[in-house]
mmCIF file of C-alpha atoms in Angstrom:
data_model
loop_
_atom_site.group_PDB
_atom_site.id
_atom_site.type_symbol
_atom_site.label_atom_id
_atom_site.label_comp_id
_atom_site.label_asym_id
_atom_site.label_seq_id
_atom_site.Cartn_x
_atom_site.Cartn_y
_atom_site.Cartn_z
ATOM 1 C CA UNK A 1 292.166 38.336 41.775
ATOM 2 C CA UNK A 2 289.208 40.593 42.499
ATOM 3 C CA UNK A 3 286.050 38.613 43.125
ATOM 4 C CA UNK A 4 282.432 39.657 42.824
ATOM 5 C CA UNK A 5 282.042 39.875 46.598
ATOM 6 C CA UNK A 6 284.678 42.652 46.783
ATOM 7 C CA UNK A 7 282.525 45.088 44.826
ATOM 8 C CA UNK A 8 279.428 43.776 46.555
ATOM 9 C CA UNK A 9 281.003 44.488 49.937
ATOM 10 C CA UNK A 10 281.791 48.063 48.896
ATOM 11 C CA UNK A 11 278.234 48.493 47.646
ATOM 12 C CA UNK A 12 276.685 47.098 50.816
ATOM 13 C CA UNK A 13 278.949 49.155 53.057
ATOM 14 C CA UNK A 14 278.812 52.581 51.426
ATOM 15 C CA UNK A 15 276.257 52.646 48.605
ATOM 16 C CA UNK A 16 273.037 50.964 49.702
ATOM 17 C CA UNK A 17 269.760 52.045 48.110
ATOM 18 C CA UNK A 18 268.816 55.597 49.081
ATOM 19 C CA UNK A 19 272.255 56.507 50.459
ATOM 20 C CA UNK A 20 273.247 60.150 49.981
ATOM 21 C CA UNK A 21 276.457 60.335 47.964
ATOM 22 C CA UNK A 22 278.645 62.554 45.809
ATOM 23 C CA UNK A 23 279.140 61.777 42.111
ATOM 24 C CA UNK A 24 281.981 62.618 39.744
ATOM 25 C CA UNK A 25 281.532 62.812 35.992
ATOM 26 C CA UNK A 26 283.902 62.246 33.079
ATOM 27 C CA UNK A 27 281.923 64.399 30.658
ATOM 28 C CA UNK A 28 283.574 67.489 29.190
ATOM 29 C CA UNK A 29 282.881 70.543 31.330
ATOM 30 C CA UNK A 30 282.017 68.501 34.421
ATOM 31 C CA UNK A 31 285.400 67.002 35.291
ATOM 32 C CA UNK A 32 286.937 68.091 38.568
ATOM 33 C CA UNK A 33 283.636 68.475 40.380
ATOM 34 C CA UNK A 34 281.560 66.406 42.784
ATOM 35 C CA UNK A 35 277.769 66.569 42.643
ATOM 36 C CA UNK A 36 275.357 65.671 45.417
ATOM 37 C CA UNK A 37 272.967 62.818 44.770
ATOM 38 C CA UNK A 38 271.664 59.494 46.031
ATOM 39 C CA UNK A 39 271.874 55.807 45.153
ATOM 40 C CA UNK A 40 268.776 54.365 43.478
ATOM 41 C CA UNK A 41 269.893 50.754 42.968
ATOM 42 C CA UNK A 42 272.773 48.604 41.685
ATOM 43 C CA UNK A 43 272.748 47.281 38.113
ATOM 44 C CA UNK A 44 274.599 44.233 36.802
ATOM 45 C CA UNK A 45 275.564 44.712 33.162
ATOM 46 C CA UNK A 46 276.533 41.727 31.031
ATOM 47 C CA UNK A 47 279.799 42.018 29.174
ATOM 48 C CA UNK A 48 281.623 39.863 26.666
ATOM 49 C CA UNK A 49 283.986 37.278 28.126
ATOM 50 C CA UNK A 50 287.694 37.788 27.543
ATOM 51 C CA UNK A 51 289.858 34.711 27.933
ATOM 52 C CA UNK A 52 292.853 36.894 28.788
ATOM 53 C CA UNK A 53 290.995 38.659 31.581
ATOM 54 C CA UNK A 54 291.804 37.418 35.066
ATOM 55 C CA UNK A 55 288.300 38.312 36.262
ATOM 56 C CA UNK A 56 286.182 35.230 35.605
ATOM 57 C CA UNK A 57 282.905 37.091 35.930
ATOM 58 C CA UNK A 58 281.058 38.211 32.815
ATOM 59 C CA UNK A 59 279.063 40.853 34.662
ATOM 60 C CA UNK A 60 280.059 44.356 35.644
ATOM 61 C CA UNK A 61 278.561 46.132 38.637
ATOM 62 C CA UNK A 62 277.180 49.600 37.979
ATOM 63 C CA UNK A 63 275.041 51.883 40.125
ATOM 64 C CA UNK A 64 271.995 53.894 39.076
ATOM 65 C CA UNK A 65 272.184 57.300 40.779
ATOM 66 C CA UNK A 66 270.045 60.422 40.902
ATOM 67 C CA UNK A 67 271.549 63.919 41.085
ATOM 68 C CA UNK A 68 270.262 66.468 43.563
ATOM 69 C CA UNK A 69 271.253 69.626 41.657
ATOM 70 C CA UNK A 70 271.491 68.505 37.992
ATOM 71 C CA UNK A 71 268.218 68.229 36.096
ATOM 72 C CA UNK A 72 267.242 66.219 33.023
ATOM 73 C CA UNK A 73 264.638 68.720 31.754
ATOM 74 C CA UNK A 74 264.723 72.430 30.936
ATOM 75 C CA UNK A 75 262.083 73.252 33.546
ATOM 76 C CA UNK A 76 264.327 71.869 36.267
ATOM 77 C CA UNK A 77 261.741 69.545 37.757
ATOM 78 C CA UNK A 78 263.136 66.136 36.765
ATOM 79 C CA UNK A 79 266.423 65.136 38.482
ATOM 80 C CA UNK A 80 269.058 63.665 36.176
ATOM 81 C CA UNK A 81 269.675 59.929 36.547
ATOM 82 C CA UNK A 82 272.815 58.153 35.333
ATOM 83 C CA UNK A 83 274.494 54.776 35.596
ATOM 84 C CA UNK A 84 277.966 55.077 37.161
ATOM 85 C CA UNK A 85 280.816 52.801 38.221
ATOM 86 C CA UNK A 86 281.731 52.539 41.909
ATOM 87 C CA UNK A 87 284.970 54.481 41.427
ATOM 88 C CA UNK A 88 282.926 57.524 40.365
ATOM 89 C CA UNK A 89 281.046 57.568 43.670
ATOM 90 C CA UNK A 90 281.894 58.437 47.248
ATOM 91 C CA UNK A 91 279.847 58.913 50.436
ATOM 92 C CA UNK A 92 278.527 62.386 51.293
ATOM 93 C CA UNK A 93 281.185 64.044 53.501
ATOM 94 C CA UNK A 94 280.087 64.735 57.078
ATOM 95 C CA UNK A 95 279.057 68.362 57.711
ATOM 96 C CA UNK A 96 281.765 70.698 58.994
ATOM 97 C CA UNK A 97 281.434 73.599 61.372
ATOM 98 C CA UNK A 98 282.187 77.135 60.280
ATOM 99 C CA UNK A 99 285.882 77.893 59.907
ATOM 100 C CA UNK A 100 288.360 80.317 58.360
ATOM 101 C CA UNK A 101 290.585 79.482 55.386
ATOM 102 C CA UNK A 102 294.191 80.401 54.627
ATOM 103 C CA UNK A 103 296.097 81.393 51.484
ATOM 104 C CA UNK A 104 297.312 78.316 49.517
ATOM 105 C CA UNK A 105 294.809 76.057 51.275
ATOM 106 C CA UNK A 106 293.130 73.518 48.999
ATOM 107 C CA UNK A 107 289.360 73.823 49.153
ATOM 108 C CA UNK A 108 286.164 72.809 47.397
ATOM 109 C CA UNK A 109 283.929 75.701 46.331
ATOM 110 C CA UNK A 110 280.218 75.324 45.659
ATOM 111 C CA UNK A 111 279.806 76.550 42.087
ATOM 112 C CA UNK A 112 277.612 75.632 39.104
ATOM 113 C CA UNK A 113 275.638 73.052 41.130
ATOM 114 C CA UNK A 114 278.723 71.126 42.297
ATOM 115 C CA UNK A 115 281.794 71.189 44.516
ATOM 116 C CA UNK A 116 284.885 72.216 42.518
ATOM 117 C CA UNK A 117 288.472 71.786 43.706
ATOM 118 C CA UNK A 118 290.468 75.017 43.975
ATOM 119 C CA UNK A 119 293.167 76.889 45.902
ATOM 120 C CA UNK A 120 292.689 79.943 48.119
ATOM 121 C CA UNK A 121 294.669 82.773 46.537
ATOM 122 C CA UNK A 122 293.600 85.722 48.709
ATOM 123 C CA UNK A 123 291.740 86.409 51.940
ATOM 124 C CA UNK A 124 289.455 89.327 51.061
ATOM 125 C CA UNK A 125 287.942 89.938 54.485
ATOM 126 C CA UNK A 126 284.348 89.791 55.731
ATOM 127 C CA UNK A 127 284.387 86.031 55.251
ATOM 128 C CA UNK A 128 285.158 86.164 51.520
ATOM 129 C CA UNK A 129 288.003 84.535 49.579
ATOM 130 C CA UNK A 130 289.450 84.505 46.078
ATOM 131 C CA UNK A 131 289.764 80.918 44.793
ATOM 132 C CA UNK A 132 291.794 79.753 41.788
ATOM 133 C CA UNK A 133 290.680 76.706 39.770
ATOM 134 C CA UNK A 134 293.565 74.971 38.003
ATOM 135 C CA UNK A 135 291.368 73.122 35.535
ATOM 136 C CA UNK A 136 289.737 76.227 34.052
ATOM 137 C CA UNK A 137 292.348 78.846 35.071
ATOM 138 C CA UNK A 138 289.481 80.876 36.564
ATOM 139 C CA UNK A 139 289.779 82.891 39.767
ATOM 140 C CA UNK A 140 286.473 83.650 41.490
ATOM 141 C CA UNK A 141 285.264 85.045 44.817
ATOM 142 C CA UNK A 142 283.341 82.965 47.355
ATOM 143 C CA UNK A 143 281.840 83.382 50.797
ATOM 144 C CA UNK A 144 283.206 80.975 53.421
ATOM 145 C CA UNK A 145 279.737 79.410 53.616
ATOM 146 C CA UNK A 146 280.263 78.240 50.000
ATOM 147 C CA UNK A 147 283.572 76.539 50.792
ATOM 148 C CA UNK A 148 284.898 73.455 52.532
ATOM 149 C CA UNK A 149 288.300 71.813 53.037
ATOM 150 C CA UNK A 150 289.254 69.680 50.021
ATOM 151 C CA UNK A 151 289.343 66.006 50.988
ATOM 152 C CA UNK A 152 289.944 62.767 49.102
ATOM 153 C CA UNK A 153 288.070 59.548 49.856
ATOM 154 C CA UNK A 154 289.649 56.114 49.398
ATOM 155 C CA UNK A 155 289.485 52.774 51.188
ATOM 156 C CA UNK A 156 286.687 54.013 53.427
ATOM 157 C CA UNK A 157 288.714 56.939 54.778
ATOM 158 C CA UNK A 158 288.800 60.698 54.240
ATOM 159 C CA UNK A 159 292.086 62.519 53.698
ATOM 160 C CA UNK A 160 292.754 64.788 55.526
ATOM 161 C CA UNK A 161 290.737 63.021 58.232
ATOM 162 C CA UNK A 162 287.738 64.693 59.824
ATOM 163 C CA UNK A 163 288.512 66.015 63.253
ATOM 164 C CA UNK A 164 286.969 64.171 66.141
ATOM 165 C CA UNK A 165 286.908 67.329 68.254
ATOM 166 C CA UNK A 166 286.902 71.080 67.731
ATOM 167 C CA UNK A 167 285.455 73.387 65.098
ATOM 168 C CA UNK A 168 286.354 71.423 61.985
ATOM 169 C CA UNK A 169 290.020 72.480 62.193
ATOM 170 C CA UNK A 170 292.689 69.867 61.544
ATOM 171 C CA UNK A 171 293.981 68.133 64.666
ATOM 172 C CA UNK A 172 297.631 68.951 64.119
ATOM 173 C CA UNK A 173 299.030 66.913 67.016
ATOM 174 C CA UNK A 174 297.173 63.793 65.917
ATOM 175 C CA UNK A 175 298.036 64.252 62.268
ATOM 176 C CA UNK A 176 301.789 64.655 62.533
ATOM 177 C CA UNK A 177 302.701 60.981 62.653
ATOM 178 C CA UNK A 178 305.870 60.049 60.789
ATOM 179 C CA UNK A 179 306.502 56.337 60.081
ATOM 180 C CA UNK A 180 310.089 55.230 60.511
ATOM 181 C CA UNK A 181 310.395 54.229 56.865
ATOM 182 C CA UNK A 182 309.919 57.823 55.640
ATOM 183 C CA UNK A 183 312.999 59.316 54.069
ATOM 184 C CA UNK A 184 312.933 63.107 54.540
ATOM 185 C CA UNK A 185 312.484 65.546 51.699
ATOM 186 C CA UNK A 186 313.863 68.950 52.645
ATOM 187 C CA UNK A 187 312.196 71.154 50.014
ATOM 188 C CA UNK A 188 309.384 73.518 51.042
ATOM 189 C CA UNK A 189 306.461 74.010 48.667
ATOM 190 C CA UNK A 190 307.249 77.605 47.781
ATOM 191 C CA UNK A 191 310.966 77.857 48.444
ATOM 192 C CA UNK A 192 312.759 75.880 45.758
ATOM 193 C CA UNK A 193 316.286 76.872 44.779
ATOM 194 C CA UNK A 194 318.203 76.431 41.536
ATOM 195 C CA UNK A 195 319.030 72.749 41.125
ATOM 196 C CA UNK A 196 316.124 71.516 43.254
ATOM 197 C CA UNK A 197 314.487 68.305 42.099
ATOM 198 C CA UNK A 198 310.723 68.824 41.762
ATOM 199 C CA UNK A 199 307.579 67.432 40.183
ATOM 200 C CA UNK A 200 305.521 69.649 37.887
ATOM 201 C CA UNK A 201 301.871 69.468 36.848
ATOM 202 C CA UNK A 202 300.237 71.014 33.790
ATOM 203 C CA UNK A 203 296.771 72.330 32.958
ATOM 204 C CA UNK A 204 297.204 71.715 29.228
ATOM 205 C CA UNK A 205 294.648 69.416 27.641
ATOM 206 C CA UNK A 206 295.842 65.837 27.707
ATOM 207 C CA UNK A 207 298.256 66.382 30.596
ATOM 208 C CA UNK A 208 295.795 66.880 33.454
ATOM 209 C CA UNK A 209 296.288 64.530 36.394
ATOM 210 C CA UNK A 210 300.005 63.926 35.794
ATOM 211 C CA UNK A 211 303.208 64.948 37.545
ATOM 212 C CA UNK A 212 306.513 65.115 35.662
ATOM 213 C CA UNK A 213 310.011 65.003 37.166
ATOM 214 C CA UNK A 214 312.028 68.168 36.606
ATOM 215 C CA UNK A 215 314.836 70.375 37.916
ATOM 216 C CA UNK A 216 314.617 74.079 38.788
ATOM 217 C CA UNK A 217 316.886 75.928 36.345
ATOM 218 C CA UNK A 218 316.197 79.549 37.311
ATOM 219 C CA UNK A 219 314.201 81.673 39.763
ATOM 220 C CA UNK A 220 312.307 84.301 37.767
ATOM 221 C CA UNK A 221 311.608 87.886 38.849
ATOM 222 C CA UNK A 222 307.831 87.333 38.758
ATOM 223 C CA UNK A 223 308.087 84.608 41.406
ATOM 224 C CA UNK A 224 307.766 81.738 38.920
ATOM 225 C CA UNK A 225 310.302 79.026 38.136
ATOM 226 C CA UNK A 226 312.070 78.034 34.942
ATOM 227 C CA UNK A 227 312.222 74.248 35.076
ATOM 228 C CA UNK A 228 313.751 71.548 32.866
ATOM 229 C CA UNK A 229 311.910 68.250 32.520
ATOM 230 C CA UNK A 230 313.788 64.981 32.945
ATOM 231 C CA UNK A 231 311.811 63.012 30.351
ATOM 232 C CA UNK A 232 309.971 65.504 28.106
ATOM 233 C CA UNK A 233 311.847 66.719 25.020
ATOM 234 C CA UNK A 234 311.488 69.962 23.077
ATOM 235 C CA UNK A 235 309.821 70.103 19.654
ATOM 236 C CA UNK A 236 313.119 69.615 17.812
ATOM 237 C CA UNK A 237 314.112 66.717 20.093
ATOM 238 C CA UNK A 238 317.488 68.422 20.561
ATOM 239 C CA UNK A 239 317.268 68.823 24.334
ATOM 240 C CA UNK A 240 315.022 68.390 27.321
ATOM 241 C CA UNK A 241 312.049 70.753 27.446
ATOM 242 C CA UNK A 242 312.346 73.906 29.550
ATOM 243 C CA UNK A 243 309.225 75.723 30.696
ATOM 244 C CA UNK A 244 308.078 78.491 33.036
ATOM 245 C CA UNK A 245 305.699 77.410 35.771
ATOM 246 C CA UNK A 246 304.169 78.996 38.873
ATOM 247 C CA UNK A 247 304.289 77.811 42.482
ATOM 248 C CA UNK A 248 300.844 76.186 42.272
ATOM 249 C CA UNK A 249 302.160 73.645 39.765
ATOM 250 C CA UNK A 250 305.404 72.690 41.532
ATOM 251 C CA UNK A 251 305.930 70.361 44.478
ATOM 252 C CA UNK A 252 308.806 68.332 45.965
ATOM 253 C CA UNK A 253 309.217 64.717 44.847
ATOM 254 C CA UNK A 254 307.107 62.491 47.138
ATOM 255 C CA UNK A 255 309.037 60.900 50.030
ATOM 256 C CA UNK A 256 310.071 57.272 49.806
ATOM 257 C CA UNK A 257 307.671 55.469 52.145
ATOM 258 C CA UNK A 258 308.970 52.040 51.233
ATOM 259 C CA UNK A 259 307.568 49.331 48.951
ATOM 260 C CA UNK A 260 303.965 48.174 49.172
ATOM 261 C CA UNK A 261 303.365 44.424 48.918
ATOM 262 C CA UNK A 262 300.057 44.941 47.144
ATOM 263 C CA UNK A 263 297.410 47.520 46.338
ATOM 264 C CA UNK A 264 293.666 47.227 46.843
ATOM 265 C CA UNK A 265 290.631 48.045 44.718
ATOM 266 C CA UNK A 266 289.662 51.748 44.945
ATOM 267 C CA UNK A 267 293.090 52.672 46.314
ATOM 268 C CA UNK A 268 294.452 55.897 44.841
ATOM 269 C CA UNK A 269 297.809 55.429 43.115
ATOM 270 C CA UNK A 270 300.193 57.097 40.691
ATOM 271 C CA UNK A 271 301.021 55.027 37.607
ATOM 272 C CA UNK A 272 304.152 55.593 35.541
ATOM 273 C CA UNK A 273 302.940 56.238 32.000
ATOM 274 C CA UNK A 274 303.888 58.506 29.093
ATOM 275 C CA UNK A 275 306.945 59.970 30.881
ATOM 276 C CA UNK A 276 305.052 60.994 34.020
ATOM 277 C CA UNK A 277 303.164 59.843 37.088
ATOM 278 C CA UNK A 278 299.404 59.838 36.445
ATOM 279 C CA UNK A 279 296.847 59.841 39.245
ATOM 280 C CA UNK A 280 294.417 56.929 39.042
ATOM 281 C CA UNK A 281 292.444 54.390 41.028
ATOM 282 C CA UNK A 282 293.008 50.630 41.257
ATOM 283 C CA UNK A 283 289.960 49.170 39.487
ATOM 284 C CA UNK A 284 291.009 45.530 39.385
ATOM 285 C CA UNK A 285 293.692 43.303 40.939
ATOM 286 C CA UNK A 286 295.095 40.777 38.460
ATOM 287 C CA UNK A 287 297.362 37.768 38.843
ATOM 288 C CA UNK A 288 301.136 38.115 38.932
ATOM 289 C CA UNK A 289 301.215 41.472 40.772
ATOM 290 C CA UNK A 290 299.506 43.317 37.950
ATOM 291 C CA UNK A 291 296.693 45.827 38.215
ATOM 292 C CA UNK A 292 294.146 47.652 36.143
ATOM 293 C CA UNK A 293 294.118 51.378 36.879
ATOM 294 C CA UNK A 294 291.246 53.700 36.010
ATOM 295 C CA UNK A 295 292.047 57.303 35.062
ATOM 296 C CA UNK A 296 289.062 59.574 35.597
ATOM 297 C CA UNK A 297 290.468 62.461 33.556
ATOM 298 C CA UNK A 298 290.326 60.624 30.232
ATOM 299 C CA UNK A 299 288.020 57.739 31.210
ATOM 300 C CA UNK A 300 290.716 55.144 30.445
ATOM 301 C CA UNK A 301 291.560 51.852 32.126
ATOM 302 C CA UNK A 302 295.096 50.524 31.606
ATOM 303 C CA UNK A 303 297.111 47.602 32.955
ATOM 304 C CA UNK A 304 300.334 48.101 34.963
ATOM 305 C CA UNK A 305 302.984 46.063 36.720
ATOM 306 C CA UNK A 306 303.391 46.500 40.461
ATOM 307 C CA UNK A 307 306.790 48.151 39.932
ATOM 308 C CA UNK A 308 305.193 50.927 37.832
ATOM 309 C CA UNK A 309 302.761 52.012 40.552
ATOM 310 C CA UNK A 310 303.309 54.049 43.687
ATOM 311 C CA UNK A 311 300.960 55.060 46.469
ATOM 312 C CA UNK A 312 299.285 58.382 45.697
ATOM 313 C CA UNK A 313 300.286 61.215 48.036
ATOM 314 C CA UNK A 314 298.896 64.757 48.055
ATOM 315 C CA UNK A 315 301.036 67.797 48.863
ATOM 316 C CA UNK A 316 298.628 69.969 50.877
ATOM 317 C CA UNK A 317 299.730 73.067 52.810
ATOM 318 C CA UNK A 318 303.329 71.866 53.116
ATOM 319 C CA UNK A 319 302.338 68.338 54.143
ATOM 320 C CA UNK A 320 302.307 64.986 52.392
ATOM 321 C CA UNK A 321 298.944 63.317 52.947
ATOM 322 C CA UNK A 322 297.878 59.768 52.140
ATOM 323 C CA UNK A 323 294.657 57.823 52.565
ATOM 324 C CA UNK A 324 295.857 56.078 55.695
ATOM 325 C CA UNK A 325 295.256 59.387 57.500
ATOM 326 C CA UNK A 326 298.942 60.033 58.100
ATOM 327 C CA UNK A 327 300.196 63.575 57.460
ATOM 328 C CA UNK A 328 303.889 64.296 56.942
ATOM 329 C CA UNK A 329 304.664 67.914 57.841
ATOM 330 C CA UNK A 330 307.307 69.865 55.912
ATOM 331 C CA UNK A 331 308.854 70.892 59.249
ATOM 332 C CA UNK A 332 310.248 67.372 59.753
ATOM 333 C CA UNK A 333 312.111 67.414 56.433
ATOM 334 C CA UNK A 334 315.335 68.743 57.869
#
């Protein structure tokens, strides 16, 4: 059971008054971005008791924040203030030194007053890059000074981890640690063959943040894949749905890293729901190995059994990355 002191500890450790932070929003048009801001103060909001709720507290911790780049007035002189939950906040990432980026590298680009997650599609030269944004299907050009490596923050750690030495490049030797319980996956990110088992994501409204099991049916001349879903049916419900998808939306199935005895609050997980694996965050630990999971994409909180949750892994540049700062390189999947 999650107690009040758990959230209080997170607040006191990472989000004290005046701390510089980054803020995510669930509002339409702002999803997928992180905005710079600062903590003003915590707020305890009363909420109705629910006898079926394992949390005995009738108060919910929220945080009043102030944005640095978003304004509340048309003149742009009054910073916007909002009340957010802890899972919508993270510390300001440490500054990184200047570096070069590579094609297919996941980055954040500074655009429209926030940091937006994208993928490098082309190196244009003179320190400029073409970046594709899955959420909007836009492809825009940026200077390297407007970009940074995309990182996730969970459990007090950044993934990929910040390098302790060097020019902000990843410390490859330190990162390539493979636990003995890992079962290899021998598919490369952009080299799937007919019959390969994969997971596929979609940018269609209502499907963002989910990965669906599928099989590669055909390699198309344009470099895309024709895939057949394992659980999604066609409109007539006569067969499993087949669909064309590009390399940016296909990845190998995550490796089996063994069972987890329990998950913690703010830990990133995938929850099995509506025929796919949906990325969420543990918002509450309940009795009987059950959890509440918060999904930022649709601002929902649902309850799941332990068996229906797996640790969230990111497939970045041919490597599986998790919040424990362990990176599993595709070269070991032989």
